[in-house]
Amino acid sequence: YNCPKCNQEFSAGSNFCKNCGYNLAIEFIETPVCPKCNKSFPPGSKFCEIDGIKLVPKDRLTHFDRYCEPSFGNRFLAFFLDGLFVTALSIPAIIAYAAGLVSVVNKQSENVTALFVLAAILYVIPIIYTLIKDGLGRGQSWGKRAVGLMVIHLPDNRPCTMGQSSLRNLFILFFGLIPIIGWLAEPISVLVSEKGRRIGDRAANTMVVELNHKVYVK
């Protein structure tokens, strides 16, 4: 075998390159296999040329089950539960906003600005949760954790990060601003796309899977 960094030859089972110190134990796979299509690749390969998935050692492939698309009902239930949680987080902002309206009606101008500013600040909390929710824990929002779903990043099969979650959920906020058509865009994409991936999933390269199906994580 040759070191992928300096091309120095090394024997099978080596942990580090004797020439440049490259960590072969972590970065070099002697028998790489794609966990999605099961295609084998030459030693040292890192990604599947067909699926773009990060390759795994053949002897650890048994830790990976094929992606299982969750039912639309479970996804809707998770979405509904997250909606309830977001609503609960929004209550303080709603109360502050309502108090501001009451002050306007009662012509108490000295409190109006402070209450509306407080309402805007408090409303940031549910927005932040909506964005990062799928990057919490093992790629699970509160709703997904309740029904046994998780979000994974396809290139490496790892749980979705907060950054990836923000990208995939930014589309929900965007389409939510478009009446009717925008509200239906993401649900329709779940129904018609392969593996139930919505528009946000394609942008962030993520997918929702059943938690009771093992996912290979390096």
PDB file of N, CA, C and O in Angstrom, residues 96-158:
ATOM      1  N   ALA A  96     -46.058  39.182  25.810  1.00  0.00           N
ATOM      2  CA  ALA A  96     -45.445  40.512  25.769  1.00  0.00           C
ATOM      3  C   ALA A  96     -46.041  41.357  24.650  1.00  0.00           C
ATOM      4  O   ALA A  96     -46.307  42.563  24.831  1.00  0.00           O
ATOM      5  N   TYR A  97     -46.290  40.729  23.498  1.00  0.00           N
ATOM      6  CA  TYR A  97     -46.880  41.461  22.363  1.00  0.00           C
ATOM      7  C   TYR A  97     -48.307  41.891  22.684  1.00  0.00           C
ATOM      8  O   TYR A  97     -48.716  43.019  22.384  1.00  0.00           O
ATOM      9  N   ALA A  98     -49.083  40.977  23.300  1.00  0.00           N
ATOM     10  CA  ALA A  98     -50.464  41.314  23.677  1.00  0.00           C
ATOM     11  C   ALA A  98     -50.485  42.450  24.695  1.00  0.00           C
ATOM     12  O   ALA A  98     -51.337  43.363  24.615  1.00  0.00           O
ATOM     13  N   ALA A  99     -49.550  42.410  25.626  1.00  0.00           N
ATOM     14  CA  ALA A  99     -49.470  43.491  26.620  1.00  0.00           C
ATOM     15  C   ALA A  99     -49.145  44.816  25.943  1.00  0.00           C
ATOM     16  O   ALA A  99     -49.655  45.879  26.337  1.00  0.00           O
ATOM     17  N   GLY A 100     -48.314  44.767  24.902  1.00  0.00           N
ATOM     18  CA  GLY A 100     -48.003  45.979  24.152  1.00  0.00           C
ATOM     19  C   GLY A 100     -49.226  46.537  23.447  1.00  0.00           C
ATOM     20  O   GLY A 100     -49.447  47.754  23.416  1.00  0.00           O
ATOM     21  N   LEU A 101     -50.048  45.661  22.878  1.00  0.00           N
ATOM     22  CA  LEU A 101     -51.279  46.101  22.218  1.00  0.00           C
ATOM     23  C   LEU A 101     -52.246  46.733  23.220  1.00  0.00           C
ATOM     24  O   LEU A 101     -52.913  47.731  22.920  1.00  0.00           O
ATOM     25  N   VAL A 102     -52.324  46.108  24.414  1.00  0.00           N
ATOM     26  CA  VAL A 102     -53.180  46.671  25.460  1.00  0.00           C
ATOM     27  C   VAL A 102     -52.708  48.063  25.847  1.00  0.00           C
ATOM     28  O   VAL A 102     -53.516  48.986  26.054  1.00  0.00           O
ATOM     29  N   SER A 103     -51.404  48.249  25.912  1.00  0.00           N
ATOM     30  CA  SER A 103     -50.851  49.558  26.249  1.00  0.00           C
ATOM     31  C   SER A 103     -51.191  50.584  25.180  1.00  0.00           C
ATOM     32  O   SER A 103     -51.460  51.749  25.471  1.00  0.00           O
ATOM     33  N   VAL A 104     -51.182  50.144  23.922  1.00  0.00           N
ATOM     34  CA  VAL A 104     -51.553  51.052  22.832  1.00  0.00           C
ATOM     35  C   VAL A 104     -53.010  51.469  22.965  1.00  0.00           C
ATOM     36  O   VAL A 104     -53.363  52.654  22.833  1.00  0.00           O
ATOM     37  N   VAL A 105     -53.887  50.497  23.251  1.00  0.00           N
ATOM     38  CA  VAL A 105     -55.317  50.784  23.399  1.00  0.00           C
ATOM     39  C   VAL A 105     -55.558  51.731  24.572  1.00  0.00           C
ATOM     40  O   VAL A 105     -56.397  52.644  24.497  1.00  0.00           O
ATOM     41  N   ASN A 106     -54.818  51.500  25.643  1.00  0.00           N
ATOM     42  CA  ASN A 106     -54.986  52.332  26.838  1.00  0.00           C
ATOM     43  C   ASN A 106     -54.149  53.609  26.797  1.00  0.00           C
ATOM     44  O   ASN A 106     -54.102  54.359  27.775  1.00  0.00           O
ATOM     45  N   LYS A 107     -53.469  53.804  25.658  1.00  0.00           N
ATOM     46  CA  LYS A 107     -52.654  55.008  25.443  1.00  0.00           C
ATOM     47  C   LYS A 107     -51.566  55.169  26.502  1.00  0.00           C
ATOM     48  O   LYS A 107     -51.261  56.276  26.963  1.00  0.00           O
ATOM     49  N   GLN A 108     -50.954  54.032  26.874  1.00  0.00           N
ATOM     50  CA  GLN A 108     -49.830  54.058  27.813  1.00  0.00           C
ATOM     51  C   GLN A 108     -48.526  53.955  27.011  1.00  0.00           C
ATOM     52  O   GLN A 108     -47.870  52.936  26.950  1.00  0.00           O
ATOM     53  N   SER A 109     -48.198  55.018  26.360  1.00  0.00           N
ATOM     54  CA  SER A 109     -47.085  55.030  25.404  1.00  0.00           C
ATOM     55  C   SER A 109     -45.731  54.719  26.024  1.00  0.00           C
ATOM     56  O   SER A 109     -44.813  54.275  25.336  1.00  0.00           O
ATOM     57  N   GLU A 110     -45.591  54.945  27.345  1.00  0.00           N
ATOM     58  CA  GLU A 110     -44.281  54.735  27.959  1.00  0.00           C
ATOM     59  C   GLU A 110     -43.895  53.262  28.016  1.00  0.00           C
ATOM     60  O   GLU A 110     -42.714  52.916  28.141  1.00  0.00           O
ATOM     61  N   ASN A 111     -44.873  52.342  27.925  1.00  0.00           N
ATOM     62  CA  ASN A 111     -44.576  50.910  28.008  1.00  0.00           C
ATOM     63  C   ASN A 111     -44.569  50.207  26.655  1.00  0.00           C
ATOM     64  O   ASN A 111     -44.092  49.086  26.542  1.00  0.00           O
ATOM     65  N   VAL A 112     -45.120  50.849  25.655  1.00  0.00           N
ATOM     66  CA  VAL A 112     -45.324  50.196  24.370  1.00  0.00           C
ATOM     67  C   VAL A 112     -44.017  49.724  23.735  1.00  0.00           C
ATOM     68  O   VAL A 112     -43.866  48.557  23.358  1.00  0.00           O
ATOM     69  N   THR A 113     -43.070  50.606  23.593  1.00  0.00           N
ATOM     70  CA  THR A 113     -41.806  50.254  22.926  1.00  0.00           C
ATOM     71  C   THR A 113     -41.081  49.119  23.638  1.00  0.00           C
ATOM     72  O   THR A 113     -40.610  48.176  23.006  1.00  0.00           O
ATOM     73  N   ALA A 114     -41.017  49.216  24.976  1.00  0.00           N
ATOM     74  CA  ALA A 114     -40.317  48.190  25.754  1.00  0.00           C
ATOM     75  C   ALA A 114     -40.979  46.823  25.587  1.00  0.00           C
ATOM     76  O   ALA A 114     -40.294  45.799  25.442  1.00  0.00           O
ATOM     77  N   LEU A 115     -42.310  46.792  25.578  1.00  0.00           N
ATOM     78  CA  LEU A 115     -43.023  45.521  25.450  1.00  0.00           C
ATOM     79  C   LEU A 115     -42.846  44.908  24.061  1.00  0.00           C
ATOM     80  O   LEU A 115     -42.668  43.697  23.931  1.00  0.00           O
ATOM     81  N   PHE A 116     -42.891  45.733  23.037  1.00  0.00           N
ATOM     82  CA  PHE A 116     -42.720  45.219  21.677  1.00  0.00           C
ATOM     83  C   PHE A 116     -41.288  44.733  21.441  1.00  0.00           C
ATOM     84  O   PHE A 116     -41.068  43.725  20.757  1.00  0.00           O
ATOM     85  N   VAL A 117     -40.315  45.434  22.004  1.00  0.00           N
ATOM     86  CA  VAL A 117     -38.916  44.999  21.901  1.00  0.00           C
ATOM     87  C   VAL A 117     -38.715  43.679  22.633  1.00  0.00           C
ATOM     88  O   VAL A 117     -38.053  42.761  22.139  1.00  0.00           O
ATOM     89  N   LEU A 118     -39.328  43.566  23.832  1.00  0.00           N
ATOM     90  CA  LEU A 118     -39.235  42.327  24.597  1.00  0.00           C
ATOM     91  C   LEU A 118     -39.868  41.170  23.828  1.00  0.00           C
ATOM     92  O   LEU A 118     -39.318  40.060  23.795  1.00  0.00           O
ATOM     93  N   ALA A 119     -41.017  41.436  23.196  1.00  0.00           N
ATOM     94  CA  ALA A 119     -41.689  40.401  22.415  1.00  0.00           C
ATOM     95  C   ALA A 119     -40.803  39.926  21.266  1.00  0.00           C
ATOM     96  O   ALA A 119     -40.711  38.723  20.985  1.00  0.00           O
ATOM     97  N   ALA A 120     -40.133  40.855  20.583  1.00  0.00           N
ATOM     98  CA  ALA A 120     -39.253  40.506  19.464  1.00  0.00           C
ATOM     99  C   ALA A 120     -38.071  39.666  19.948  1.00  0.00           C
ATOM    100  O   ALA A 120     -37.679  38.684  19.291  1.00  0.00           O
ATOM    101  N   ILE A 121     -37.505  40.034  21.104  1.00  0.00           N
ATOM    102  CA  ILE A 121     -36.364  39.283  21.649  1.00  0.00           C
ATOM    103  C   ILE A 121     -36.783  37.872  22.040  1.00  0.00           C
ATOM    104  O   ILE A 121     -36.094  36.888  21.740  1.00  0.00           O
ATOM    105  N   LEU A 122     -37.941  37.762  22.702  1.00  0.00           N
ATOM    106  CA  LEU A 122     -38.419  36.455  23.139  1.00  0.00           C
ATOM    107  C   LEU A 122     -38.779  35.559  21.958  1.00  0.00           C
ATOM    108  O   LEU A 122     -38.654  34.329  22.044  1.00  0.00           O
ATOM    109  N   TYR A 123     -39.212  36.155  20.850  1.00  0.00           N
ATOM    110  CA  TYR A 123     -39.612  35.356  19.703  1.00  0.00           C
ATOM    111  C   TYR A 123     -38.407  34.751  18.980  1.00  0.00           C
ATOM    112  O   TYR A 123     -38.555  33.821  18.175  1.00  0.00           O
ATOM    113  N   VAL A 124     -37.218  35.264  19.292  1.00  0.00           N
ATOM    114  CA  VAL A 124     -36.001  34.706  18.701  1.00  0.00           C
ATOM    115  C   VAL A 124     -35.783  33.264  19.189  1.00  0.00           C
ATOM    116  O   VAL A 124     -35.247  32.425  18.456  1.00  0.00           O
ATOM    117  N   ILE A 125     -36.227  32.971  20.415  1.00  0.00           N
ATOM    118  CA  ILE A 125     -36.008  31.642  21.004  1.00  0.00           C
ATOM    119  C   ILE A 125     -36.665  30.536  20.183  1.00  0.00           C
ATOM    120  O   ILE A 125     -35.990  29.566  19.797  1.00  0.00           O
ATOM    121  N   PRO A 126     -37.985  30.620  19.865  1.00  0.00           N
ATOM    122  CA  PRO A 126     -38.571  29.556  19.033  1.00  0.00           C
ATOM    123  C   PRO A 126     -38.001  29.497  17.615  1.00  0.00           C
ATOM    124  O   PRO A 126     -37.948  28.424  17.006  1.00  0.00           O
ATOM    125  N   ILE A 127     -37.554  30.640  17.089  1.00  0.00           N
ATOM    126  CA  ILE A 127     -36.944  30.632  15.754  1.00  0.00           C
ATOM    127  C   ILE A 127     -35.628  29.861  15.780  1.00  0.00           C
ATOM    128  O   ILE A 127     -35.354  29.047  14.882  1.00  0.00           O
ATOM    129  N   ILE A 128     -34.827  30.102  16.817  1.00  0.00           N
ATOM    130  CA  ILE A 128     -33.548  29.391  16.944  1.00  0.00           C
ATOM    131  C   ILE A 128     -33.789  27.897  17.086  1.00  0.00           C
ATOM    132  O   ILE A 128     -33.112  27.073  16.460  1.00  0.00           O
ATOM    133  N   TYR A 129     -34.783  27.519  17.899  1.00  0.00           N
ATOM    134  CA  TYR A 129     -35.088  26.095  18.059  1.00  0.00           C
ATOM    135  C   TYR A 129     -35.506  25.481  16.730  1.00  0.00           C
ATOM    136  O   TYR A 129     -35.078  24.369  16.382  1.00  0.00           O
ATOM    137  N   THR A 130     -36.341  26.175  15.974  1.00  0.00           N
ATOM    138  CA  THR A 130     -36.796  25.670  14.679  1.00  0.00           C
ATOM    139  C   THR A 130     -35.615  25.387  13.751  1.00  0.00           C
ATOM    140  O   THR A 130     -35.623  24.404  13.007  1.00  0.00           O
ATOM    141  N   LEU A 131     -34.593  26.222  13.824  1.00  0.00           N
ATOM    142  CA  LEU A 131     -33.436  26.057  12.948  1.00  0.00           C
ATOM    143  C   LEU A 131     -32.521  24.915  13.394  1.00  0.00           C
ATOM    144  O   LEU A 131     -32.125  24.069  12.592  1.00  0.00           O
ATOM    145  N   ILE A 132     -32.191  24.859  14.683  1.00  0.00           N
ATOM    146  CA  ILE A 132     -31.170  23.915  15.158  1.00  0.00           C
ATOM    147  C   ILE A 132     -31.742  22.615  15.704  1.00  0.00           C
ATOM    148  O   ILE A 132     -30.974  21.722  16.087  1.00  0.00           O
ATOM    149  N   LYS A 133     -33.055  22.456  15.731  1.00  0.00           N
ATOM    150  CA  LYS A 133     -33.695  21.334  16.439  1.00  0.00           C
ATOM    151  C   LYS A 133     -33.195  19.962  16.003  1.00  0.00           C
ATOM    152  O   LYS A 133     -33.042  19.055  16.834  1.00  0.00           O
ATOM    153  N   ASP A 134     -32.921  19.770  14.706  1.00  0.00           N
ATOM    154  CA  ASP A 134     -32.502  18.452  14.221  1.00  0.00           C
ATOM    155  C   ASP A 134     -31.019  18.190  14.445  1.00  0.00           C
ATOM    156  O   ASP A 134     -30.512  17.122  14.080  1.00  0.00           O
ATOM    157  N   GLY A 135     -30.316  19.146  15.035  1.00  0.00           N
ATOM    158  CA  GLY A 135     -28.908  18.950  15.361  1.00  0.00           C
ATOM    159  C   GLY A 135     -28.712  18.701  16.845  1.00  0.00           C
ATOM    160  O   GLY A 135     -27.580  18.594  17.317  1.00  0.00           O
ATOM    161  N   LEU A 136     -29.809  18.595  17.584  1.00  0.00           N
ATOM    162  CA  LEU A 136     -29.723  18.344  19.022  1.00  0.00           C
ATOM    163  C   LEU A 136     -29.526  16.853  19.280  1.00  0.00           C
ATOM    164  O   LEU A 136     -30.065  16.012  18.551  1.00  0.00           O
ATOM    165  N   GLY A 137     -28.790  16.515  20.325  1.00  0.00           N
ATOM    166  CA  GLY A 137     -28.592  15.108  20.674  1.00  0.00           C
ATOM    167  C   GLY A 137     -28.013  14.319  19.521  1.00  0.00           C
ATOM    168  O   GLY A 137     -27.030  14.712  18.899  1.00  0.00           O
ATOM    169  N   ARG A 138     -28.659  13.206  19.187  1.00  0.00           N
ATOM    170  CA  ARG A 138     -28.219  12.358  18.070  1.00  0.00           C
ATOM    171  C   ARG A 138     -29.039  12.681  16.829  1.00  0.00           C
ATOM    172  O   ARG A 138     -29.687  11.816  16.244  1.00  0.00           O
ATOM    173  N   GLY A 139     -29.023  13.928  16.423  1.00  0.00           N
ATOM    174  CA  GLY A 139     -29.753  14.342  15.239  1.00  0.00           C
ATOM    175  C   GLY A 139     -31.254  14.274  15.429  1.00  0.00           C
ATOM    176  O   GLY A 139     -31.978  13.882  14.521  1.00  0.00           O
ATOM    177  N   GLN A 140     -31.718  14.673  16.629  1.00  0.00           N
ATOM    178  CA  GLN A 140     -33.135  14.533  16.944  1.00  0.00           C
ATOM    179  C   GLN A 140     -33.715  15.799  17.559  1.00  0.00           C
ATOM    180  O   GLN A 140     -33.204  16.301  18.572  1.00  0.00           O
ATOM    181  N   SER A 141     -34.778  16.288  16.968  1.00  0.00           N
ATOM    182  CA  SER A 141     -35.557  17.341  17.600  1.00  0.00           C
ATOM    183  C   SER A 141     -36.381  16.694  18.707  1.00  0.00           C
ATOM    184  O   SER A 141     -36.426  15.463  18.834  1.00  0.00           O
ATOM    185  N   TRP A 142     -37.079  17.500  19.491  1.00  0.00           N
ATOM    186  CA  TRP A 142     -37.903  16.948  20.560  1.00  0.00           C
ATOM    187  C   TRP A 142     -38.981  16.041  19.977  1.00  0.00           C
ATOM    188  O   TRP A 142     -39.255  14.956  20.497  1.00  0.00           O
ATOM    189  N   GLY A 143     -39.599  16.469  18.888  1.00  0.00           N
ATOM    190  CA  GLY A 143     -40.646  15.668  18.261  1.00  0.00           C
ATOM    191  C   GLY A 143     -40.123  14.372  17.675  1.00  0.00           C
ATOM    192  O   GLY A 143     -40.740  13.312  17.813  1.00  0.00           O
ATOM    193  N   LYS A 144     -38.969  14.432  16.988  1.00  0.00           N
ATOM    194  CA  LYS A 144     -38.394  13.216  16.382  1.00  0.00           C
ATOM    195  C   LYS A 144     -37.952  12.232  17.456  1.00  0.00           C
ATOM    196  O   LYS A 144     -38.075  11.015  17.280  1.00  0.00           O
ATOM    197  N   ARG A 145     -37.438  12.735  18.562  1.00  0.00           N
ATOM    198  CA  ARG A 145     -37.031  11.845  19.652  1.00  0.00           C
ATOM    199  C   ARG A 145     -38.254  11.111  20.213  1.00  0.00           C
ATOM    200  O   ARG A 145     -38.175   9.928  20.563  1.00  0.00           O
ATOM    201  N   ALA A 146     -39.390  11.789  20.266  1.00  0.00           N
ATOM    202  CA  ALA A 146     -40.603  11.195  20.828  1.00  0.00           C
ATOM    203  C   ALA A 146     -41.147  10.061  19.975  1.00  0.00           C
ATOM    204  O   ALA A 146     -41.725   9.098  20.504  1.00  0.00           O
ATOM    205  N   VAL A 147     -40.961  10.141  18.665  1.00  0.00           N
ATOM    206  CA  VAL A 147     -41.523   9.104  17.782  1.00  0.00           C
ATOM    207  C   VAL A 147     -40.459   8.173  17.202  1.00  0.00           C
ATOM    208  O   VAL A 147     -40.765   7.306  16.390  1.00  0.00           O
ATOM    209  N   GLY A 148     -39.197   8.334  17.617  1.00  0.00           N
ATOM    210  CA  GLY A 148     -38.148   7.409  17.201  1.00  0.00           C
ATOM    211  C   GLY A 148     -37.551   7.669  15.836  1.00  0.00           C
ATOM    212  O   GLY A 148     -37.245   6.731  15.101  1.00  0.00           O
ATOM    213  N   LEU A 149     -37.390   8.945  15.475  1.00  0.00           N
ATOM    214  CA  LEU A 149     -36.760   9.309  14.208  1.00  0.00           C
ATOM    215  C   LEU A 149     -35.468  10.060  14.481  1.00  0.00           C
ATOM    216  O   LEU A 149     -35.240  10.560  15.586  1.00  0.00           O
ATOM    217  N   MET A 150     -34.616  10.139  13.474  1.00  0.00           N
ATOM    218  CA  MET A 150     -33.406  10.942  13.584  1.00  0.00           C
ATOM    219  C   MET A 150     -33.016  11.432  12.198  1.00  0.00           C
ATOM    220  O   MET A 150     -33.461  10.899  11.184  1.00  0.00           O
ATOM    221  N   VAL A 151     -32.179  12.459  12.158  1.00  0.00           N
ATOM    222  CA  VAL A 151     -31.693  13.022  10.896  1.00  0.00           C
ATOM    223  C   VAL A 151     -30.208  12.732  10.793  1.00  0.00           C
ATOM    224  O   VAL A 151     -29.451  12.990  11.733  1.00  0.00           O
ATOM    225  N   ILE A 152     -29.779  12.164   9.647  1.00  0.00           N
ATOM    226  CA  ILE A 152     -28.367  11.877   9.447  1.00  0.00           C
ATOM    227  C   ILE A 152     -27.834  12.669   8.261  1.00  0.00           C
ATOM    228  O   ILE A 152     -28.583  13.070   7.370  1.00  0.00           O
ATOM    229  N   HIS A 153     -26.528  12.914   8.284  1.00  0.00           N
ATOM    230  CA  HIS A 153     -25.833  13.561   7.177  1.00  0.00           C
ATOM    231  C   HIS A 153     -25.323  12.455   6.264  1.00  0.00           C
ATOM    232  O   HIS A 153     -24.485  11.638   6.657  1.00  0.00           O
ATOM    233  N   LEU A 154     -25.802  12.395   5.042  1.00  0.00           N
ATOM    234  CA  LEU A 154     -25.538  11.266   4.155  1.00  0.00           C
ATOM    235  C   LEU A 154     -24.059  11.013   3.828  1.00  0.00           C
ATOM    236  O   LEU A 154     -23.632   9.861   3.775  1.00  0.00           O
ATOM    237  N   PRO A 155     -23.228  12.040   3.583  1.00  0.00           N
ATOM    238  CA  PRO A 155     -21.840  11.745   3.200  1.00  0.00           C
ATOM    239  C   PRO A 155     -21.060  10.937   4.230  1.00  0.00           C
ATOM    240  O   PRO A 155     -20.184  10.158   3.878  1.00  0.00           O
ATOM    241  N   ASP A 156     -21.374  11.100   5.523  1.00  0.00           N
ATOM    242  CA  ASP A 156     -20.611  10.376   6.540  1.00  0.00           C
ATOM    243  C   ASP A 156     -21.488   9.563   7.490  1.00  0.00           C
ATOM    244  O   ASP A 156     -20.976   8.952   8.426  1.00  0.00           O
ATOM    245  N   ASN A 157     -22.806   9.564   7.262  1.00  0.00           N
ATOM    246  CA  ASN A 157     -23.749   8.796   8.091  1.00  0.00           C
ATOM    247  C   ASN A 157     -23.753   9.220   9.551  1.00  0.00           C
ATOM    248  O   ASN A 157     -24.187   8.461  10.416  1.00  0.00           O
ATOM    249  N   ARG A 158     -23.276  10.410   9.839  1.00  0.00           N
ATOM    250  CA  ARG A 158     -23.278  10.906  11.205  1.00  0.00           C
ATOM    251  C   ARG A 158     -24.586  11.646  11.501  1.00  0.00           C
ATOM    252  O   ARG A 158     -25.246  12.121  10.580  1.00  0.00           O
TER     253      ARG A 158
END
